[in-house]
Coordinates of C-alpha atoms and ligand atoms in Angstrom, one line a residue:
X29 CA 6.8 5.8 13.2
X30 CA 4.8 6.7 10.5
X31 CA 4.0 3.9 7.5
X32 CA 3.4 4.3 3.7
X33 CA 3.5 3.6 0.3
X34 CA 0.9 -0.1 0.9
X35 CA 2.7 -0.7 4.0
X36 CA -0.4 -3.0 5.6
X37 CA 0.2 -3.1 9.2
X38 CA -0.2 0.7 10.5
X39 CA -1.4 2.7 7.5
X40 CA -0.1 6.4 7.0
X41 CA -2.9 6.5 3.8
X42 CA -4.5 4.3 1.5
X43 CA -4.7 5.9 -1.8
X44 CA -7.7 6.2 -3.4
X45 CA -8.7 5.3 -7.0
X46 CA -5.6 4.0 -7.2
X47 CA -5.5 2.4 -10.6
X48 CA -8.1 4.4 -12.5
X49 CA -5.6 7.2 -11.7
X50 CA -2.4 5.4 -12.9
X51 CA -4.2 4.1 -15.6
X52 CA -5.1 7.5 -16.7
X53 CA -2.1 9.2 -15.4
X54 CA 0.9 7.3 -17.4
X55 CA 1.2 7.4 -20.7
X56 CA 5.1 6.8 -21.3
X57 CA 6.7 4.1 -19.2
X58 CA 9.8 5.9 -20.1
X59 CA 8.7 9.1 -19.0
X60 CA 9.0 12.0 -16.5
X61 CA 6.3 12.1 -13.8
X62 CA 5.5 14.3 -10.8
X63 CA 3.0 13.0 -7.9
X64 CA 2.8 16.8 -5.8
X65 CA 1.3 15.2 -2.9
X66 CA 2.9 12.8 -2.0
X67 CA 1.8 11.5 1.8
X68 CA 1.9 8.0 2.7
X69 CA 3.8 7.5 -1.0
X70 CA 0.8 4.8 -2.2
X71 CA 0.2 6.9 -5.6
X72 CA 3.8 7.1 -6.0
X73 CA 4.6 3.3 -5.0
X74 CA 2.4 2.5 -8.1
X75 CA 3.4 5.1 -10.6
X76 CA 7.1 3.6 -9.9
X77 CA 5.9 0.1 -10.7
X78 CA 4.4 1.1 -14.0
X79 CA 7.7 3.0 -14.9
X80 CA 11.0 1.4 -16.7
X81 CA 13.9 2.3 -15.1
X82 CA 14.5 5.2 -17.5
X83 CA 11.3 6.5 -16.1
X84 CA 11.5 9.3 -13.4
X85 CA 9.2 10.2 -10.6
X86 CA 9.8 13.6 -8.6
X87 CA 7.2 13.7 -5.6
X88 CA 6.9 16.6 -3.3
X89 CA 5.0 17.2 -0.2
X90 CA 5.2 20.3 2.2
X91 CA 4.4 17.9 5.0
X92 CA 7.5 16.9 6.6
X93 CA 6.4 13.4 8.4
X94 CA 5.0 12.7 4.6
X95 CA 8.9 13.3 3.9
X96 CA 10.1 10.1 6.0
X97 CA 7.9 7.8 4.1
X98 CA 10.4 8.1 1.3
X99 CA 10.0 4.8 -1.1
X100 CA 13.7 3.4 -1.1
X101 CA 13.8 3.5 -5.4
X102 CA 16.5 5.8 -7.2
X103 CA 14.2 6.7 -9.9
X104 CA 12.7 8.8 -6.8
X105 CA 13.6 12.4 -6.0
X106 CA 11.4 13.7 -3.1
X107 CA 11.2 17.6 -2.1
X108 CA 9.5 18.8 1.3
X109 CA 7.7 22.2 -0.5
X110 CA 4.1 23.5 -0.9
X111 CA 3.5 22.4 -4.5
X112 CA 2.6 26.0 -5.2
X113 CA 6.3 26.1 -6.1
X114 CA 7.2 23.1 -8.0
X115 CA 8.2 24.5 -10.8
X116 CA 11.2 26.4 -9.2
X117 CA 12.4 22.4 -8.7
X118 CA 12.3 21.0 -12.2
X119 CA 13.5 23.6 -14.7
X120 CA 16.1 20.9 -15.5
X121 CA 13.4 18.1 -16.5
X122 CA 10.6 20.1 -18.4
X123 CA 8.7 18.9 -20.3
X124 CA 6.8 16.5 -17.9
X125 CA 4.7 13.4 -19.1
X126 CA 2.2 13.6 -16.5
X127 CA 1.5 15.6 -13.3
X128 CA -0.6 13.9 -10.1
X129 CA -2.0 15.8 -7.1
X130 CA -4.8 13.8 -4.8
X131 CA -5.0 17.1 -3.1
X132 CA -6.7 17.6 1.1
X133 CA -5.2 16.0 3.9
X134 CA -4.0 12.4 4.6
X135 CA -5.3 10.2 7.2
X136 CA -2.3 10.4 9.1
X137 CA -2.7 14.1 9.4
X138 CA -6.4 13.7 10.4
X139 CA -6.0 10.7 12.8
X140 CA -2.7 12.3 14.7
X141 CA -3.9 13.7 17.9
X142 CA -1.1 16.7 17.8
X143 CA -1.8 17.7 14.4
X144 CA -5.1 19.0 15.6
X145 CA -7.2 18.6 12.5
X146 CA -10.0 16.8 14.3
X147 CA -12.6 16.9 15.8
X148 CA -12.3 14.0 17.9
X149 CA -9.4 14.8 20.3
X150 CA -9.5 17.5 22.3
X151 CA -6.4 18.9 21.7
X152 CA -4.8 22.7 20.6
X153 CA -6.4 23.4 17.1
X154 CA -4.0 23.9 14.7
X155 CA -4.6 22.3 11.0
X156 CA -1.0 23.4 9.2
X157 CA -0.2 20.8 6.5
X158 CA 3.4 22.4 6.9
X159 CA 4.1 22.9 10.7
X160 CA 6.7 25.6 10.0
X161 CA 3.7 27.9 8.8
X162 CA 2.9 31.2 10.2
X163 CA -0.7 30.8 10.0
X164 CA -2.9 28.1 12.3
X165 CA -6.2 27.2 13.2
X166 CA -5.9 29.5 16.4
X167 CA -4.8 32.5 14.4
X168 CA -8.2 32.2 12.7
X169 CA -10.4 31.9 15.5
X170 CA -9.1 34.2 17.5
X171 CA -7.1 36.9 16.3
X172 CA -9.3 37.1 12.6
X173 CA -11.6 40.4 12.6
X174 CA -15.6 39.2 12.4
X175 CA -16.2 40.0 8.9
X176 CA -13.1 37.8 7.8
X177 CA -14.1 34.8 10.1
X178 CA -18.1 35.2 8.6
X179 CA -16.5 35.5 5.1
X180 CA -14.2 31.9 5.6
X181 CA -17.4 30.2 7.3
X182 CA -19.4 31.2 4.1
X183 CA -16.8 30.8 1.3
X184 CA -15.0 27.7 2.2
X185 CA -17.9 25.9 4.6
X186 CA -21.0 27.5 2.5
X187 CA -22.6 28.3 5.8
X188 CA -25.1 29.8 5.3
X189 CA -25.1 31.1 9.2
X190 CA -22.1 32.3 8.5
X191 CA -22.4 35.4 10.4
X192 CA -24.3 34.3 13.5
X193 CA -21.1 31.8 14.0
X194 CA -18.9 34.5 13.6
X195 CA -20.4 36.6 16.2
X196 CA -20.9 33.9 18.5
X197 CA -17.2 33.3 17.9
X198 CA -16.2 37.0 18.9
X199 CA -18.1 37.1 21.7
X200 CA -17.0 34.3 23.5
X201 CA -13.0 34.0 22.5
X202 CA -13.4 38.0 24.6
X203 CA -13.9 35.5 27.5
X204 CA -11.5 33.1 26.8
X205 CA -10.1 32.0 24.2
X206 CA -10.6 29.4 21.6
X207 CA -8.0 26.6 21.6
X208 CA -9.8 23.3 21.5
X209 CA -12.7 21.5 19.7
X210 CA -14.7 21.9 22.7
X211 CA -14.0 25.7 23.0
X212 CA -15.3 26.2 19.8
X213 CA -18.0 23.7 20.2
X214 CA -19.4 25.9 23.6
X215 CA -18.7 29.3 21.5
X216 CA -20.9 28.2 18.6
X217 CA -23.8 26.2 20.9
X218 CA -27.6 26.8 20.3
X219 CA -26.6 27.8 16.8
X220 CA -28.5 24.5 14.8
X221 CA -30.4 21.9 16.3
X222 CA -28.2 19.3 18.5
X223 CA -28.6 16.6 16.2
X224 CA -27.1 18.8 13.3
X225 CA -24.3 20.3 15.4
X226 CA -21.8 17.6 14.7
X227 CA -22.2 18.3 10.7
X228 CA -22.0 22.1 11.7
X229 CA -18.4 21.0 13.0
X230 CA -16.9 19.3 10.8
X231 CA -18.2 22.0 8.2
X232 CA -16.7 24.7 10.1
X233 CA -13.1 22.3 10.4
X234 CA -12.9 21.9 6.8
X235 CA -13.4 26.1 6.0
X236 CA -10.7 26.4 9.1
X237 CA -8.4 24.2 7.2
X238 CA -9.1 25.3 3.7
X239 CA -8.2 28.9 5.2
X240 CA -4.9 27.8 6.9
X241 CA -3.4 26.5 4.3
X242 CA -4.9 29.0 1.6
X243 CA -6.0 25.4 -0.7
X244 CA -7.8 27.2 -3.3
X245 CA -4.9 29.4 -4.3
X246 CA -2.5 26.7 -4.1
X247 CA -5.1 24.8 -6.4
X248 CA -5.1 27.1 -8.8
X249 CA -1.2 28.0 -8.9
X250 CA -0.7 24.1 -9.6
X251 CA -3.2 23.8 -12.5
X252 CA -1.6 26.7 -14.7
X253 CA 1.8 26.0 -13.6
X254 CA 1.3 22.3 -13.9
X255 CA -0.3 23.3 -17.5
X256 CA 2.7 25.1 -18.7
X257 CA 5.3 22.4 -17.9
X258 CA 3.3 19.5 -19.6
X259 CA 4.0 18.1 -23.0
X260 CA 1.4 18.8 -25.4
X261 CA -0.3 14.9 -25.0
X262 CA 0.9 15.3 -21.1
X263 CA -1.9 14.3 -18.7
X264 CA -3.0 15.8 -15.6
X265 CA -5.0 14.0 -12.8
X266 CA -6.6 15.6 -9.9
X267 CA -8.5 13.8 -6.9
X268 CA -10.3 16.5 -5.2
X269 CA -12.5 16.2 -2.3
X270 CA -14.7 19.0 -1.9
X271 CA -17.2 20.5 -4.7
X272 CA -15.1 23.7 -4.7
X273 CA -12.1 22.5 -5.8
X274 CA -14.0 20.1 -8.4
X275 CA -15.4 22.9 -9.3
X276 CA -11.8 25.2 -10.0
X277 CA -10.7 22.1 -12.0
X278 CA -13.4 21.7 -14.0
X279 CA -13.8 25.2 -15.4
X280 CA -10.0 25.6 -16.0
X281 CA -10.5 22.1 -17.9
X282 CA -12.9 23.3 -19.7
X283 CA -11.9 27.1 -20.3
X284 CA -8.5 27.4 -18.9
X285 CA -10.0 30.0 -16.3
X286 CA -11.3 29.2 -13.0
X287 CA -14.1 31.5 -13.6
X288 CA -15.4 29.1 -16.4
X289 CA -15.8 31.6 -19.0
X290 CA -15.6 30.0 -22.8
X291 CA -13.8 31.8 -25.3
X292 CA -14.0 31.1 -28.8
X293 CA -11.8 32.0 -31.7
X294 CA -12.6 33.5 -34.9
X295 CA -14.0 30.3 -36.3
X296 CA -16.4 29.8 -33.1
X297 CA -14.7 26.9 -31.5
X298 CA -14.4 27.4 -27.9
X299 CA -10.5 27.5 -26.8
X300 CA -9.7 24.3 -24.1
X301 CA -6.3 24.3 -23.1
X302 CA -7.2 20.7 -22.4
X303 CA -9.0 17.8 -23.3
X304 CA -10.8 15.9 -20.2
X305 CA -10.2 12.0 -20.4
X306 CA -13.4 11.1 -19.5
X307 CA -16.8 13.8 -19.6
X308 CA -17.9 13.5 -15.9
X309 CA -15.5 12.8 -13.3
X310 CA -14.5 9.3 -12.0
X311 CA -16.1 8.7 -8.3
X312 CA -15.0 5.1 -6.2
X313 CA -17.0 2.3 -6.7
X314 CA -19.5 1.2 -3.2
X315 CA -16.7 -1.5 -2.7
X316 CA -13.7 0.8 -2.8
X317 CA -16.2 3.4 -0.6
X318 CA -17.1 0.4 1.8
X319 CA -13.3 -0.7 2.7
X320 CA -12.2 3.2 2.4
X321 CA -15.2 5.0 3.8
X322 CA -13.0 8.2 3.1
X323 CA -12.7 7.8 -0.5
X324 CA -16.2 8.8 -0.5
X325 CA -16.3 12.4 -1.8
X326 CA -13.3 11.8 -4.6
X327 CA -13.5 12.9 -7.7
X328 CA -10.9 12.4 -10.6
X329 CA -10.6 14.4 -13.6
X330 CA -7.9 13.7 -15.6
X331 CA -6.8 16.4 -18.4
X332 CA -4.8 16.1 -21.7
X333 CA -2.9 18.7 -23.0
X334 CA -3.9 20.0 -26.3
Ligands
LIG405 C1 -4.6 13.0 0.3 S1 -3.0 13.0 0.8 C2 -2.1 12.3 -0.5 C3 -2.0 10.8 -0.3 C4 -1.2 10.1 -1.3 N1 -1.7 10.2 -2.7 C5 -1.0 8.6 -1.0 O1 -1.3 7.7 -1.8 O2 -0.5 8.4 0.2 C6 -2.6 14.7 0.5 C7 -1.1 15.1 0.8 O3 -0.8 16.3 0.1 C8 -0.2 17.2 0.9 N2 -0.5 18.5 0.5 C9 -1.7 19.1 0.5 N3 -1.6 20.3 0.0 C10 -0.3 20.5 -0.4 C11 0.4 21.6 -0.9 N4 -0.2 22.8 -1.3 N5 1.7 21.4 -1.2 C12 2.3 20.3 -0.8 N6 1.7 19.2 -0.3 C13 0.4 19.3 0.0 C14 -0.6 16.9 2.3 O4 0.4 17.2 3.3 C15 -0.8 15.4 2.3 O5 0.3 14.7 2.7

């Protein structure tokens, strides 16, 4: 059994900068809210607390064992979908008050040995946040042509060996092919020192996973769609965890394009389709970092609609 929203005992998630995200996040206690990933329901659990019970909180997640962690409150709808397409689920409640995604995995994902997003357990790679998807971890390693594997290595890891891996990755899944961690760790050996192989990894998981579930696109889908569906004084907040996707929230912040490019108006004054709540993003304190050691690479911005 899987356990959420603050359960204590076996945790699904614990949510990370928890209040400075609700704090930010609601502005109307009366209001219409979405939480897009929803998990182990903690962001949720508190969102629901701040509400009244006019308030409204529709939560969606495309994982479904995030799906049985639903928080027993009516003012709760919950939808198992890739929030790429939530909007095709609240036409009847727009405009929204404020949108939350805390997007990457959950530590239930990452800590169950069949989900195959670690590199701790020896077990089939496979990395889909929705199990029902076509593409897996496999698929990539094994079936994706050099250039493409070198080009997810180097865009999504930054590895900067990219292309050694890849070849080393060809040339041994001809022999046999790559299922586990420890396939992929023989495939790649000799490539970096020993004591920097482990980092190597983990680098390589995170591009693997990025690629599988195609989290840049889906990124980018939620920010405009999420920015058309806002009220004008609507906030959105966005935990990322890795600098690319700060980096794709920033710009569009800033310039409404992921690119980052200003434009100005006639006048000169550049043309922000919203304003940031704070000017660099929010980071956990050491204490929060010392009993959540993987709330160490978040980072919260938290736009206003203009
Ligand atoms: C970091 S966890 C969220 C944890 C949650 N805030 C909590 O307090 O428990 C990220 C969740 O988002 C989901 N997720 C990631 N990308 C998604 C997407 N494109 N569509 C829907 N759900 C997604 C994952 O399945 C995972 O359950």
């Amino acid at each position: 059994m899987t356990k959420g929203h603050g359960d204590t005992d076996q945790k699904y998630h614990i949510p990370v900068l928890l209040q400075q995200t609700v704090d930010g996040l609601i502005t109307n206690p009366d209001g219409v809210y979405l939480d897009v990933t929803y998990g182990g329901g903690g962001h949720s659990a508190e969102i629901l607390k701040r509400l009244t019970q006019k308030g409204k909180l529709y939560a969606f997640d495309q994982d479904e064992e995030a799906i049985e962690n639903k928080i027993p409150d009516k003012r709760l709808t919950l939808i198992k979908t890739n929030y790429r397409f939530f909007e095709n689920h609240i036409q009847k409640i727009i405009p929204i008050d404020g949108i939350l995604a805390d997007i990457g995995v959950s530590s239930h994902q990452f800590d169950a040995d069949y989900r195959g997003f670690s590199i701790r357990f020896d077990e089939p790679l496979d990395m889909r946040m929705d199990k029902s998807a076509k593409l897996n971890a496999q698929i990539v390693l094994n079936e994706y042509e050099e250039k493409a594997l070198a080009d997810v290595l180097y865009q999504y890891g930054e590895l900067h060996n990219s292309r050694l891996l890849a070849k080393k990755i060809v040339k041994a899944r001809i022999l046999k092919p790559i299922i586990t961690p420890t396939d992929l760790k023989n495939a790649i050996a000799g490539s970096v020192k020993p004591h920097l192989e482990k980092a190597l990894l983990v680098q390589m998981f995170q591009a693997i996973r990025i690629e599988v579930n195609d989290e840049l696109e889906a990124l980018k889908i939620l920010l405009e769609s999420g920015l058309k569906v806002l009220k004008p004084g609507g906030r959105i907040a966005i935990i990322s965890y890795h600098s690319l996707e700060d980096r794709l929230v920033k710009n569009f912040f800033r310039s409404g394009n992921f690119e980052g490019t200003l434009e100005k108006d006639f006048y000169g004054n550049i043309q922000a389709p919203v304003k940031s709540l704070t000017q660099k993003p929010m980071v956990p304190a050491e204490k929060e970092i010392e009993t959540n050691p993987r709330s160490r690479s978040a980072k919260l911005r938290i736009g206003i609609k203009i």
